[in-house]
Coordinates of C-alpha atoms and ligand atoms in Angstrom, one line a residue:
M8 CA 15.9 -18.6 -11.0
K9 CA 13.9 -15.4 -11.3
R10 CA 13.2 -13.8 -7.9
L11 CA 10.0 -11.9 -7.7
S12 CA 8.7 -9.1 -5.5
I13 CA 4.9 -9.5 -5.6
L14 CA 3.0 -6.4 -4.6
G15 CA -0.5 -7.4 -3.9
S16 CA 0.1 -11.1 -3.4
T17 CA -3.3 -11.8 -1.7
G18 CA -5.4 -10.2 -4.5
S19 CA -6.7 -12.0 -7.5
I20 CA -3.7 -11.3 -9.7
G21 CA -1.2 -12.0 -6.9
R22 CA -2.8 -15.4 -6.1
N23 CA -2.6 -16.3 -9.8
V24 CA 1.1 -15.2 -9.9
L25 CA 1.8 -17.5 -7.0
R26 CA 0.0 -20.4 -8.8
V27 CA 2.4 -19.9 -11.7
V28 CA 5.4 -19.8 -9.2
D29 CA 4.1 -22.9 -7.6
Q30 CA 3.8 -24.6 -11.0
F31 CA 7.4 -23.7 -12.0
P32 CA 9.4 -23.7 -8.7
E33 CA 12.7 -24.3 -10.6
R34 CA 12.1 -21.0 -12.5
F35 CA 10.6 -18.6 -10.0
S36 CA 10.7 -17.8 -6.3
A37 CA 9.2 -15.1 -4.2
A38 CA 11.7 -12.7 -2.7
A39 CA 9.1 -10.3 -1.3
L40 CA 5.3 -10.3 -0.8
S41 CA 3.1 -7.5 0.0
A42 CA -0.6 -7.3 0.9
G43 CA -3.1 -5.0 2.6
R44 CA -4.7 -6.6 5.6
N45 CA -5.4 -10.2 4.6
V46 CA -3.0 -11.6 7.1
E47 CA -4.4 -15.1 7.2
L48 CA -3.8 -15.7 3.5
L49 CA -0.5 -13.9 3.6
A50 CA 0.7 -16.1 6.5
K51 CA -0.1 -19.1 4.4
Q52 CA 1.8 -17.7 1.4
V53 CA 4.8 -16.9 3.6
E54 CA 4.7 -20.5 4.8
R55 CA 4.7 -21.9 1.3
F56 CA 6.9 -19.5 -0.6
T57 CA 9.4 -18.4 2.1
P58 CA 10.0 -14.8 1.0
E59 CA 12.7 -12.9 2.8
M60 CA 10.5 -9.8 3.2
V61 CA 6.8 -8.9 3.5
A62 CA 5.1 -5.6 3.7
V63 CA 1.6 -4.9 4.9
L64 CA -0.7 -2.0 5.4
D65 CA 0.0 -0.8 8.9
E66 CA 1.7 -1.7 12.2
G67 CA -1.4 -3.5 13.6
V68 CA -1.5 -5.8 10.6
A69 CA 2.2 -6.4 10.9
Q70 CA 1.8 -7.4 14.5
R71 CA -1.0 -9.8 13.6
L72 CA 1.1 -11.4 10.9
K73 CA 4.0 -11.7 13.2
G74 CA 1.7 -13.6 15.6
L75 CA 0.7 -15.9 12.8
V76 CA 4.1 -16.8 11.3
G77 CA 5.9 -16.8 14.6
G78 CA 9.7 -16.3 14.9
K79 CA 10.5 -19.5 13.3
R80 CA 12.1 -18.1 10.1
R81 CA 14.1 -15.1 9.1
L82 CA 11.5 -12.8 7.8
E83 CA 11.5 -9.1 7.6
I84 CA 8.0 -7.6 8.2
L85 CA 7.6 -4.1 7.1
H86 CA 4.5 -1.9 6.9
G87 CA 3.0 1.3 5.4
L88 CA 4.1 3.0 2.2
D89 CA 7.8 2.8 3.1
G90 CA 7.4 -0.9 3.6
Y91 CA 5.8 -1.3 0.1
R92 CA 8.5 0.8 -1.5
T93 CA 11.2 -1.2 0.2
A94 CA 9.7 -4.5 -1.0
A95 CA 9.4 -3.0 -4.5
A96 CA 13.1 -2.0 -4.6
L97 CA 14.4 -5.1 -2.8
D98 CA 18.0 -5.8 -4.0
S99 CA 17.6 -9.5 -4.5
S100 CA 14.5 -9.3 -6.6
D101 CA 14.8 -9.5 -10.4
L102 CA 11.2 -8.6 -11.3
V103 CA 8.5 -6.7 -9.5
V104 CA 4.9 -7.7 -10.1
S105 CA 2.8 -4.7 -9.5
A106 CA -0.6 -6.0 -8.6
M107 CA -1.9 -3.8 -5.8
V108 CA -5.5 -2.6 -6.3
G109 CA -6.1 1.0 -7.3
S110 CA -4.1 4.2 -6.7
A111 CA -2.2 2.6 -3.8
G112 CA -0.1 0.9 -6.5
L113 CA 1.4 4.1 -8.0
L114 CA 4.1 4.9 -5.5
P115 CA 5.4 1.3 -5.0
T116 CA 5.5 0.9 -8.8
M117 CA 7.5 4.1 -9.2
A118 CA 9.8 2.9 -6.4
A119 CA 10.5 -0.3 -8.3
L120 CA 11.2 1.6 -11.6
E121 CA 13.4 4.0 -9.7
A122 CA 15.5 1.1 -8.5
G123 CA 15.8 0.0 -12.1
K124 CA 13.7 -3.1 -11.7
S125 CA 11.7 -4.6 -14.5
V126 CA 8.0 -4.4 -13.7
A127 CA 5.3 -6.8 -14.6
L128 CA 2.4 -4.3 -14.5
A129 CA -1.1 -5.3 -13.5
N130 CA -1.9 -2.1 -11.6
K131 CA -3.6 0.1 -14.2
E132 CA -3.9 3.1 -12.0
S133 CA -0.1 3.7 -12.1
L134 CA -0.3 4.6 -15.8
V135 CA -3.8 6.1 -15.7
M136 CA -2.8 8.6 -12.9
A137 CA 0.8 9.3 -13.9
G138 CA 1.5 7.7 -17.3
E139 CA 4.0 10.3 -18.4
L140 CA 5.9 10.2 -15.1
V141 CA 5.9 6.4 -14.9
M142 CA 7.0 5.9 -18.5
G143 CA 9.6 8.6 -18.1
M144 CA 11.0 7.0 -15.0
A145 CA 11.2 3.6 -16.8
R146 CA 13.1 5.2 -19.7
D147 CA 15.5 7.1 -17.4
K148 CA 16.3 4.0 -15.4
G149 CA 16.4 1.6 -18.4
A150 CA 13.7 -0.5 -16.7
S151 CA 11.2 -2.4 -18.8
I152 CA 7.5 -2.6 -18.1
I153 CA 5.7 -5.8 -19.3
P154 CA 2.0 -5.7 -19.2
V155 CA 0.0 -8.3 -17.2
D156 CA -3.5 -7.1 -18.1
S157 CA -4.8 -9.5 -20.7
E158 CA -5.6 -6.8 -23.3
H159 CA -2.2 -5.1 -23.0
S160 CA -0.4 -8.4 -23.0
A161 CA -2.3 -9.2 -26.3
I162 CA -1.3 -5.9 -27.8
F163 CA 2.3 -6.3 -26.7
Q164 CA 2.3 -9.6 -28.5
C165 CA 0.6 -8.3 -31.6
L166 CA 3.1 -5.4 -31.8
A167 CA 6.2 -7.7 -31.5
G168 CA 8.3 -7.7 -34.6
H169 CA 6.3 -4.9 -36.3
R170 CA 7.2 -1.3 -37.0
R171 CA 5.4 1.1 -34.7
E172 CA 4.8 3.5 -37.5
D173 CA 2.9 0.9 -39.4
V174 CA 0.2 0.7 -36.7
K175 CA -3.1 2.1 -37.9
E176 CA -5.4 1.2 -35.0
I177 CA -5.3 -0.6 -31.7
V178 CA -8.5 -2.4 -30.8
L179 CA -9.1 -3.2 -27.2
T180 CA -11.7 -5.9 -26.7
A181 CA -14.2 -5.8 -23.8
S182 CA -16.3 -8.6 -22.6
G183 CA -19.0 -6.0 -21.9
G184 CA -19.5 -7.3 -18.4
P185 CA -22.6 -9.0 -17.0
F186 CA -25.1 -6.2 -17.9
L187 CA -24.3 -5.9 -21.5
D188 CA -27.9 -6.3 -22.6
K189 CA -29.7 -4.6 -19.7
S190 CA -31.9 -1.6 -20.2
V191 CA -31.2 1.7 -18.5
E192 CA -34.1 1.0 -16.1
D193 CA -32.7 -2.4 -15.2
L194 CA -29.3 -0.9 -14.5
D195 CA -30.9 1.0 -11.7
T196 CA -31.8 -2.2 -9.9
I197 CA -28.4 -3.8 -9.9
T198 CA -26.9 -4.8 -6.6
A199 CA -23.3 -5.4 -5.7
E200 CA -23.9 -9.1 -5.5
M201 CA -25.3 -9.2 -9.1
A202 CA -22.4 -7.1 -10.4
L203 CA -19.8 -9.4 -8.8
R204 CA -20.8 -12.3 -11.0
H205 CA -18.6 -11.7 -14.1
P206 CA -19.5 -14.0 -17.0
T207 CA -16.0 -14.8 -18.3
W208 CA -13.2 -13.6 -16.0
Q209 CA -12.5 -14.4 -12.3
M210 CA -11.3 -11.1 -10.8
G211 CA -11.3 -9.1 -7.6
P212 CA -14.4 -7.0 -6.6
K213 CA -13.1 -3.5 -7.7
I214 CA -12.1 -4.6 -11.2
T215 CA -15.3 -6.7 -11.5
I216 CA -17.5 -3.7 -10.9
D217 CA -15.2 -1.6 -13.2
S218 CA -15.9 -4.3 -15.9
A219 CA -19.6 -4.0 -15.4
T220 CA -19.6 -0.2 -15.8
L221 CA -16.9 -0.4 -18.6
M222 CA -14.8 2.0 -16.6
N223 CA -12.2 -0.8 -16.6
K224 CA -12.0 -0.6 -20.3
G225 CA -11.7 3.2 -20.1
L226 CA -8.8 2.8 -17.7
E227 CA -7.3 0.3 -20.1
V228 CA -7.5 2.8 -23.0
I229 CA -5.5 5.3 -21.0
E230 CA -3.1 2.6 -19.9
A231 CA -2.6 1.5 -23.5
K232 CA -1.9 5.1 -24.7
W233 CA 1.0 5.4 -22.3
L234 CA 2.3 1.8 -22.5
F235 CA 2.5 1.7 -26.3
D236 CA 3.0 5.4 -26.9
V237 CA 0.2 5.8 -29.3
P238 CA -2.2 8.7 -29.7
L239 CA -5.6 8.3 -28.2
E240 CA -7.2 8.7 -31.6
L241 CA -5.7 5.3 -32.7
I242 CA -7.3 3.4 -29.9
R243 CA -10.8 2.0 -30.1
V244 CA -12.9 -0.4 -28.0
T245 CA -15.0 -3.2 -29.3
I246 CA -17.3 -5.4 -27.3
H247 CA -16.6 -9.0 -27.6
P248 CA -18.6 -11.0 -25.1
E249 CA -16.8 -14.4 -25.6
S250 CA -13.5 -12.9 -24.4
I251 CA -11.5 -15.1 -26.8
V252 CA -9.8 -12.3 -28.8
H253 CA -7.9 -10.5 -26.1
S254 CA -7.1 -7.5 -28.4
M255 CA -5.9 -6.7 -31.9
V256 CA -3.6 -4.4 -33.8
V257 CA -4.6 -3.1 -37.3
Y258 CA -1.8 -2.3 -39.6
Q259 CA -1.5 0.2 -42.5
D260 CA -1.9 -2.6 -45.1
G261 CA -5.2 -3.7 -43.6
S262 CA -3.8 -6.7 -41.8
V263 CA -5.1 -7.3 -38.4
I264 CA -3.1 -9.2 -35.9
A265 CA -5.0 -10.5 -32.9
Q266 CA -4.0 -12.6 -29.9
L267 CA -6.5 -15.3 -28.9
G268 CA -7.0 -17.8 -26.2
L269 CA -9.3 -19.0 -23.5
P270 CA -9.7 -16.4 -20.8
D271 CA -7.4 -17.4 -18.0
M272 CA -5.2 -14.8 -16.2
R273 CA -2.4 -17.2 -15.8
V274 CA -1.6 -16.9 -19.5
P275 CA -0.7 -13.2 -19.6
I276 CA 0.8 -13.5 -16.1
A277 CA 3.1 -16.3 -17.1
Y278 CA 4.0 -14.5 -20.3
A279 CA 5.0 -11.4 -18.3
L280 CA 7.0 -13.5 -15.8
S281 CA 8.9 -15.5 -18.4
Y282 CA 9.0 -13.1 -21.4
P283 CA 10.1 -13.7 -24.1
E284 CA 9.7 -17.4 -23.3
R285 CA 6.4 -19.2 -23.2
L286 CA 5.7 -21.7 -20.5
P287 CA 3.9 -25.0 -20.8
L288 CA 1.0 -24.0 -18.5
G289 CA -1.0 -27.2 -19.2
L290 CA -4.2 -25.3 -19.7
P291 CA -7.0 -26.6 -22.0
R292 CA -6.5 -25.5 -25.5
A293 CA -8.9 -23.2 -27.3
D294 CA -11.1 -25.4 -29.4
F295 CA -12.5 -23.2 -32.1
V296 CA -15.1 -25.8 -33.3
D297 CA -16.3 -25.8 -29.7
I298 CA -16.3 -22.0 -29.5
G299 CA -18.2 -21.9 -32.7
S300 CA -18.5 -18.2 -33.3
L301 CA -17.0 -14.9 -32.2
T302 CA -19.1 -11.8 -32.0
F303 CA -18.3 -8.1 -31.9
R304 CA -20.3 -5.0 -31.4
E305 CA -20.0 -1.3 -30.6
P306 CA -20.0 -0.3 -27.0
D307 CA -23.2 1.6 -26.0
L308 CA -21.9 4.8 -24.4
E309 CA -25.3 5.9 -23.3
R310 CA -25.8 3.0 -21.0
F311 CA -22.2 2.8 -20.1
P312 CA -21.1 6.4 -19.8
C313 CA -17.9 5.6 -17.8
L314 CA -16.1 4.6 -21.0
A315 CA -16.8 7.9 -22.7
M316 CA -15.7 9.7 -19.5
A317 CA -12.4 7.9 -19.6
F318 CA -11.8 8.9 -23.2
E319 CA -12.7 12.5 -22.2
A320 CA -10.4 12.5 -19.2
C321 CA -7.6 11.1 -21.4
K322 CA -8.2 13.8 -24.0
I323 CA -8.1 16.6 -21.4
G324 CA -5.0 15.0 -19.9
M325 CA -3.1 16.8 -17.1
T326 CA -4.5 15.7 -13.7
M327 CA -7.9 14.7 -15.1
P328 CA -7.2 11.0 -15.5
A329 CA -6.0 10.8 -11.9
V330 CA -9.3 12.5 -10.8
L331 CA -11.3 10.0 -13.0
S332 CA -9.6 7.1 -11.4
A333 CA -9.8 8.3 -7.8
A334 CA -13.4 9.4 -8.0
N335 CA -14.3 6.0 -9.5
E336 CA -12.5 4.2 -6.6
V337 CA -14.7 6.1 -4.1
A338 CA -17.9 5.5 -6.1
V339 CA -17.2 1.8 -6.6
D340 CA -16.4 1.4 -2.9
A341 CA -19.7 3.2 -2.1
F342 CA -21.6 0.9 -4.5
L343 CA -20.0 -2.3 -3.0
N344 CA -21.0 -1.1 0.5
G345 CA -24.5 -0.4 -0.6
R346 CA -24.2 3.3 -0.2
T347 CA -25.0 4.2 -3.8
G348 CA -26.6 2.7 -6.8
F349 CA -24.9 1.2 -9.9
R350 CA -25.7 4.0 -12.3
R351 CA -24.6 6.6 -9.7
I352 CA -21.0 5.4 -10.1
G353 CA -20.8 7.2 -13.4
D354 CA -22.6 10.3 -12.1
V355 CA -20.2 10.6 -9.2
V356 CA -17.2 10.4 -11.5
Q357 CA -18.7 12.9 -13.9
Q358 CA -19.6 15.4 -11.3
T359 CA -16.2 15.2 -9.7
M360 CA -14.5 15.7 -13.1
R361 CA -16.7 18.7 -13.8
E362 CA -15.6 20.3 -10.6
H363 CA -11.9 19.7 -11.2
K364 CA -9.5 22.4 -12.5
P365 CA -6.8 20.3 -14.1
V366 CA -3.1 21.2 -13.4
S367 CA -0.9 21.3 -16.5
N368 CA 2.4 19.4 -16.6
P369 CA 1.7 17.8 -13.3
G370 CA 4.5 16.5 -11.1
L371 CA 3.9 13.5 -8.8
A372 CA 2.8 15.8 -6.0
D373 CA 0.2 17.4 -8.2
V374 CA -1.1 14.0 -9.3
L375 CA -1.4 12.8 -5.7
E376 CA -3.0 16.1 -4.6
A377 CA -5.6 15.9 -7.4
A378 CA -6.4 12.3 -6.5
A379 CA -6.8 13.2 -2.8
W380 CA -9.0 16.1 -3.8
A381 CA -11.1 13.9 -6.1
R382 CA -11.5 11.3 -3.3
R383 CA -12.8 14.0 -0.9
T384 CA -15.1 15.5 -3.5
A385 CA -16.5 12.2 -4.7
E386 CA -17.1 11.2 -1.1
E387 CA -19.1 14.4 -0.6
I388 CA -21.1 13.7 -3.8
V389 CA -21.9 10.2 -2.7
Ligands
MG298 MG1 -8.2 -6.3 -18.8

């Protein structure tokens, strides 16, 4: 029995993790759950999965949860950053699923690694903001990081059994999002509601908007660089609207190894939970006759400048990727709340990056400070 600490259990990834747990109750159980403020769903999850600990955003949320679950079972209810960290480092958990949204995931992920826990990583921002520190911590503590993101899970699988020095290129595929074929003028008229309808993947609002701007792919590029310890120059992005090829690795001899399947987050999630075993998920098989054809094309950096910005931030390094990520969070939030337009998301990020003076060899405090600065600055720009 593998006991899981699931950070972000009420989000899109967290809910899918629990579907897998539900499907294989003899293999997995929930030792700890954590969420922000969605107490109604969290209370239902507590009822069904009986964790020993939960952590929520603040004391008010903790009180509301207490009211919902009552005193009928032994359940420790924690709150705030300390609560998240405690849930991440819980003694009785074997694997931590890091699936909180955004930069809030960084410190809990580090707490899990510091405690020597294996981490199934869905939170991109941990590696985007502090890749060197996070990977260094994992190495020091002998903790493994298994990717949950579909592209990184694919690359992880394509690299298995091969020599790292034989890798010539890593190709991250991108669906291109719902506005792939929209003109620049059309992009100006996009509303949050339109952007939240992703053609192939079911995801939370933040990542769905990030997919539409291609910032998500940019964050994934940075994530891949750290996760697989490859230079940025070896990573490229190809648009693949069908989302069947989840990513590929090109080797020195010209061989390309790709991982394919129908887009369903339960596949990479289950693989991260049970690695190296593969679970019989009972999902429909990919019927290639049905699929018919797979198409690929270059990303258009003019219409989707966020991708280019992410490459640039990664190249600059230091605290710039943390600034990119934090400014983007503010801009996406503003867009979702109708406070700024779709194309302004990239402008806000770019302007914030331009004003930032990156700190070299940043420690954790520098990264957090840069992110906080970026949030304030981006907010002003919005
Ligand atoms: Mg992805």
